[in-house]
Coordinates of C-alpha atoms in Angstrom, one line a residue:
E27 CA -53.1 34.4 -11.3
D28 CA -51.3 34.1 -8.0
G29 CA -49.0 31.7 -6.3
P30 CA -50.5 28.3 -5.2
D31 CA -51.9 28.0 -1.6
C32 CA -51.0 24.3 -1.5
S33 CA -47.9 22.2 -2.0
P34 CA -47.4 18.7 -3.4
P35 CA -46.8 16.0 -0.7
L36 CA -43.2 14.9 -0.7
T37 CA -43.4 11.1 -0.6
R38 CA -39.9 9.6 -0.9
T39 CA -36.2 10.6 -1.1
I40 CA -33.9 7.8 -2.3
P41 CA -30.1 8.2 -2.5
T42 CA -28.8 6.7 -5.7
S43 CA -25.1 7.5 -5.4
S44 CA -22.6 9.4 -3.2
T45 CA -23.6 12.7 -4.9
S46 CA -27.3 12.2 -6.0
V47 CA -30.8 11.7 -4.5
Y48 CA -34.1 10.9 -6.2
V49 CA -36.9 13.0 -4.9
Y50 CA -40.5 11.9 -5.4
W51 CA -43.8 13.8 -4.8
A52 CA -47.5 13.4 -5.5
P53 CA -48.3 15.9 -8.3
L54 CA -51.1 18.4 -7.7
D55 CA -54.4 18.2 -9.6
R56 CA -53.9 20.9 -12.2
N57 CA -57.5 21.9 -11.8
A58 CA -57.3 22.2 -8.0
K59 CA -58.6 25.5 -6.8
C60 CA -55.6 26.0 -4.5
I61 CA -53.3 26.3 -7.5
N62 CA -54.6 29.8 -8.2
G63 CA -53.6 29.8 -11.8
V64 CA -51.8 27.7 -14.4
L65 CA -49.4 25.1 -12.9
R66 CA -46.1 25.6 -14.7
G67 CA -43.8 23.3 -12.7
Y68 CA -42.2 22.4 -9.4
K69 CA -39.1 23.4 -7.5
I70 CA -37.1 21.2 -5.2
A71 CA -35.6 23.0 -2.3
Y72 CA -32.8 21.4 -0.3
K73 CA -30.0 22.1 2.2
I74 CA -27.7 20.2 4.4
S75 CA -29.9 18.9 7.2
G76 CA -29.8 20.7 10.6
R77 CA -28.0 23.7 9.2
Y78 CA -29.4 27.2 8.5
Y79 CA -27.9 27.5 5.0
N80 CA -29.9 29.2 2.3
L81 CA -32.0 26.7 0.4
Q82 CA -30.8 25.7 -3.0
N83 CA -33.4 25.2 -5.7
V84 CA -33.8 22.9 -8.7
D85 CA -36.4 24.0 -11.2
V86 CA -38.5 21.1 -12.7
K87 CA -40.3 22.7 -15.6
Q88 CA -42.7 19.9 -16.1
P89 CA -46.1 20.3 -14.4
T90 CA -46.7 16.5 -14.8
A91 CA -43.4 15.5 -13.2
R92 CA -43.5 13.2 -10.2
S93 CA -39.7 12.8 -9.5
F94 CA -36.4 14.4 -10.1
L95 CA -32.8 13.4 -9.6
V96 CA -30.9 16.0 -7.6
T97 CA -27.2 15.8 -8.4
R98 CA -23.9 17.5 -7.4
L99 CA -24.5 16.9 -3.7
Q100 CA -21.7 16.3 -1.1
K101 CA -20.7 12.8 -0.5
F102 CA -22.1 10.9 2.5
T103 CA -24.1 14.0 3.7
T104 CA -27.6 14.2 5.0
Y105 CA -29.8 16.7 3.2
S106 CA -33.3 17.9 3.9
F107 CA -35.6 18.1 0.8
Q108 CA -38.9 19.9 0.2
V109 CA -40.9 20.7 -3.0
L110 CA -43.2 23.4 -4.1
A111 CA -45.5 24.1 -7.0
Y112 CA -45.4 27.4 -8.9
T113 CA -47.6 29.4 -11.3
I114 CA -46.5 33.0 -11.7
E115 CA -45.1 32.8 -8.2
D116 CA -43.9 30.1 -5.8
G117 CA -46.3 28.2 -3.6
P118 CA -45.6 27.1 0.0
L119 CA -42.9 24.4 0.7
S120 CA -44.1 20.9 1.3
N121 CA -43.3 18.6 4.2
A122 CA -39.5 17.9 4.5
R123 CA -37.8 14.6 4.1
D124 CA -34.1 13.7 4.8
A125 CA -31.8 11.5 2.8
T126 CA -28.2 10.8 3.1
T127 CA -26.0 10.4 0.0
L128 CA -24.2 7.1 -0.2
E129 CA -20.7 6.4 1.0
D130 CA -17.7 6.7 -1.3
G131 CA -14.0 6.4 -1.1
P132 CA -12.1 9.0 0.9
D133 CA -10.8 12.1 -0.8
C134 CA -7.9 12.4 1.6
S135 CA -5.1 10.1 2.9
P136 CA -3.4 9.8 6.2
P137 CA 0.1 11.4 6.3
L138 CA 2.8 8.8 6.3
T139 CA 5.3 9.9 9.0
R140 CA 7.9 7.2 9.5
T141 CA 9.3 4.0 8.1
T142 CA 11.7 2.1 10.4
P143 CA 13.4 -1.1 9.4
T144 CA 13.5 -3.6 12.3
S145 CA 15.1 -6.7 10.7
S146 CA 16.4 -7.9 7.4
T147 CA 12.8 -8.8 6.4
S148 CA 10.6 -6.3 8.2
V149 CA 9.8 -2.6 8.3
Y150 CA 7.5 -0.7 10.7
V151 CA 5.3 1.9 8.9
Y152 CA 3.8 4.8 10.9
W153 CA 1.1 7.3 9.9
T154 CA -1.1 10.0 11.4
P155 CA -4.7 8.5 11.5
L156 CA -7.5 10.6 10.0
D157 CA -10.2 12.2 12.1
R158 CA -13.0 9.7 11.7
N159 CA -15.5 12.7 11.5
A160 CA -13.5 14.5 8.8
K161 CA -15.7 15.4 5.8
C162 CA -13.1 14.1 3.3
I163 CA -13.6 10.6 4.5
N164 CA -16.9 10.4 2.7
G165 CA -18.3 7.6 4.8
V166 CA -17.4 5.3 7.7
L167 CA -13.7 4.8 8.1
R168 CA -13.2 1.0 8.3
R169 CA -9.5 0.4 7.8
Y170 CA -6.2 1.4 6.4
K171 CA -4.1 -0.3 3.8
V172 CA -0.3 -0.1 3.5
A173 CA 1.0 -0.2 0.0
Y174 CA 4.6 -1.1 -0.9
K175 CA 6.9 -2.1 -3.7
I176 CA 10.7 -2.3 -4.3
S177 CA 11.7 1.3 -4.7
G178 CA 12.5 2.6 -8.2
T179 CA 10.7 -0.3 -10.0
N180 CA 7.5 -0.6 -11.9
Y181 CA 6.4 -3.6 -9.9
K182 CA 2.8 -3.9 -8.9
L183 CA 2.0 -2.6 -5.4
Q184 CA 1.4 -5.1 -2.7
Y185 CA -1.0 -4.3 0.2
V186 CA -1.2 -5.0 3.9
D187 CA -4.8 -4.7 5.2
V188 CA -5.0 -2.9 8.6
K189 CA -8.5 -3.7 9.9
Q190 CA -8.4 -1.2 12.8
P191 CA -9.5 2.3 11.9
T192 CA -7.7 3.7 15.0
A193 CA -4.4 2.1 14.0
R194 CA -1.2 4.2 13.7
W195 CA 1.4 1.7 12.6
I196 CA 1.9 -1.8 11.3
P197 CA 4.9 -4.1 10.8
V198 CA 5.3 -5.1 7.1
T199 CA 7.0 -8.5 7.0
R200 CA 8.3 -11.1 4.5
L201 CA 10.3 -8.5 2.7
Q202 CA 13.5 -9.2 0.8
K203 CA 16.7 -8.7 2.7
F204 CA 18.8 -5.5 2.4
T205 CA 16.3 -4.1 -0.2
T206 CA 14.9 -0.6 -0.4
Y207 CA 11.1 -0.4 -0.5
S208 CA 8.8 2.5 -1.1
F209 CA 5.8 2.6 1.3
Q210 CA 2.4 4.5 1.2
V211 CA -0.8 4.3 3.1
L212 CA -4.5 4.9 2.3
A213 CA -7.8 5.0 4.1
Y214 CA -10.7 2.8 3.2
T215 CA -14.5 3.1 3.6
I216 CA -16.4 1.1 1.0
K217 CA -13.4 1.6 -1.4
D218 CA -9.9 2.9 -1.4
G219 CA -9.0 6.5 -1.0
P220 CA -5.9 8.1 -2.6
L221 CA -2.4 7.0 -1.6
S222 CA -0.4 9.1 0.8
N223 CA 3.1 10.5 0.4
A224 CA 5.7 7.9 -0.1
R225 CA 8.7 7.1 2.2
D226 CA 11.5 4.7 1.5
A227 CA 13.2 2.3 3.9
T228 CA 15.9 -0.3 3.5
T229 CA 15.6 -3.7 5.3
L230 CA 18.7 -4.5 7.4
Q231 CA 21.7 -6.5 6.3
D232 CA 21.9 -10.2 6.9
E233 CA 24.4 -13.0 6.2
P234 CA 24.8 -13.9 2.5
E235 CA 22.5 -16.6 1.2
A236 CA 25.0 -17.9 -1.3
A237 CA 28.7 -18.5 -1.7
P238 CA 31.1 -16.7 -4.0
E239 CA 31.0 -18.1 -7.5
A240 CA 33.5 -19.6 -9.9
L241 CA 36.1 -20.9 -7.4
H242 CA 39.3 -21.9 -9.3
I243 CA 42.5 -23.3 -7.9
L244 CA 45.8 -22.6 -9.6
K245 CA 49.0 -24.6 -8.9
I246 CA 52.0 -22.4 -8.1
N247 CA 54.3 -25.2 -7.1
T248 CA 54.0 -28.7 -5.4
T249 CA 52.9 -27.2 -2.0
T250 CA 51.5 -23.8 -3.0
Y251 CA 48.2 -23.1 -4.7
T252 CA 46.2 -19.9 -5.3
A253 CA 42.4 -19.8 -5.0
T254 CA 40.5 -17.2 -7.0
W255 CA 36.7 -16.6 -7.1
N256 CA 34.0 -14.2 -8.2
E257 CA 31.5 -12.2 -6.2
V258 CA 28.3 -13.6 -4.6
P259 CA 25.4 -12.9 -6.9
E260 CA 24.1 -9.5 -6.0
H261 CA 20.5 -10.5 -5.1
L262 CA 21.9 -13.1 -2.7
R263 CA 24.4 -10.9 -0.8
N264 CA 21.9 -9.6 1.7
G265 CA 24.1 -6.7 2.4
L266 CA 27.6 -5.3 1.7
V267 CA 30.2 -8.0 1.4
I268 CA 33.2 -6.9 3.3
N269 CA 35.4 -10.0 3.5
Y270 CA 36.0 -13.5 2.2
E271 CA 37.5 -16.6 3.9
V272 CA 39.2 -19.6 2.3
R273 CA 39.1 -23.0 4.0
W274 CA 41.1 -26.1 3.1
I275 CA 40.9 -29.6 4.6
M276 CA 43.1 -32.6 4.0
M277 CA 41.0 -35.5 2.9
R278 CA 43.6 -38.1 2.0
K279 CA 47.3 -38.7 2.7
G280 CA 48.8 -41.0 0.1
N281 CA 46.3 -43.8 -0.1
Q282 CA 44.8 -43.3 3.3
A283 CA 41.6 -41.4 4.0
V284 CA 42.2 -38.9 6.9
T285 CA 40.0 -36.6 8.9
G286 CA 42.0 -33.5 8.5
K287 CA 41.8 -30.3 10.5
A288 CA 40.1 -27.4 8.8
H289 CA 42.5 -24.5 8.1
T290 CA 41.2 -21.0 7.2
S291 CA 42.8 -18.0 5.7
G292 CA 41.3 -15.4 8.0
K293 CA 39.3 -12.6 6.5
I294 CA 40.5 -11.5 3.0
D295 CA 39.6 -8.2 1.2
G296 CA 40.2 -9.4 -2.4
F297 CA 39.2 -12.2 -4.7
S298 CA 42.3 -14.5 -4.3
Y299 CA 44.3 -16.2 -1.7
T300 CA 47.5 -18.2 -1.9
I301 CA 47.8 -21.3 0.3
H302 CA 51.4 -22.2 1.3
G303 CA 52.9 -25.3 3.0
L304 CA 50.6 -28.0 1.8
S305 CA 51.7 -31.6 2.4
L306 CA 53.0 -33.6 -0.6
C307 CA 50.9 -36.5 -2.0
A308 CA 47.8 -35.3 -0.3
Q309 CA 44.3 -34.5 -1.4
Y310 CA 42.7 -31.3 -0.2
S311 CA 39.2 -29.9 -0.3
I312 CA 39.1 -26.1 -0.8
S313 CA 36.1 -23.8 -0.5
V314 CA 35.4 -20.1 0.1
R315 CA 32.6 -18.0 1.8
A316 CA 31.7 -14.4 2.0
Y317 CA 31.0 -12.1 5.0
T318 CA 28.7 -9.1 5.5
R319 CA 28.9 -7.2 8.8
V320 CA 26.3 -9.5 10.2
G321 CA 28.3 -12.7 9.6
P322 CA 29.4 -15.4 7.1
G323 CA 27.4 -17.0 4.4
P324 CA 27.7 -20.7 3.3
Y325 CA 30.9 -22.1 1.9
S326 CA 31.0 -22.8 -1.8
A327 CA 31.1 -26.2 -3.3
P328 CA 34.6 -27.5 -2.7
V329 CA 37.3 -27.9 -5.3
N330 CA 39.5 -30.9 -4.7
I331 CA 43.2 -30.9 -5.5
T332 CA 46.0 -33.5 -5.1
T333 CA 49.5 -32.2 -4.4
Q334 CA 52.3 -34.0 -6.4

């Protein structure tokens, strides 16, 4: 016996996944003179196309075989395939055919570099874009996605789709006011890659959305009353409450309706304020509001009193 003088024609190479290719050939006639012995099987030789790497071999120990699935290939990579027949030695390699493994999701993520709050409801997110030719992309880079959620929670991630593969930043909008969010970014080909490092950012303060709760008015004497209240609900403060302001307006004097001037307390640090010098036999409307450093929120529902 000797090695064959002929090779089986390689007919097709079909990628079936991002790491596998089916290779097809026309098997040799086992009685063909050029086989020079007993046909024992075939070997598939392959390498990354266009490179002078040593050929890798897969032994197909079935002399009647017509195809074989070559696995453990690199993702989205073009390979050159050939096939040979062997007896006690290898025969010559066949014609070569190329095939490119299919796209997959990236194995890498763009580094997230900065998160900058720009308003009470928006944050700019910055990242370093991936090299579009980087091997770890495993396909054609089509876009990025910015993922975010309220920091420290188990809330489901929300995503902003960035349909520009050259993009470096995106404004994330419609966020909750004065709230800390965690941001990440990923690259996308035909599916998502892994999420990047996370960075937190807190949206800026704004005016309160609600008034202080539980406003009560306590009579001290006929012309003096004390207003007390509770804090604005935490999720409606939109910042750090630094002051309160009490307002009182005369609505009636005796039996006559009046358009009274609004009086205010000025800014108060605590949760109570005593109003002095009210007129006798008058009805007053009293309310309170809170301030952040941005400004005041709405006044509370008024509490009406009548001095005696």
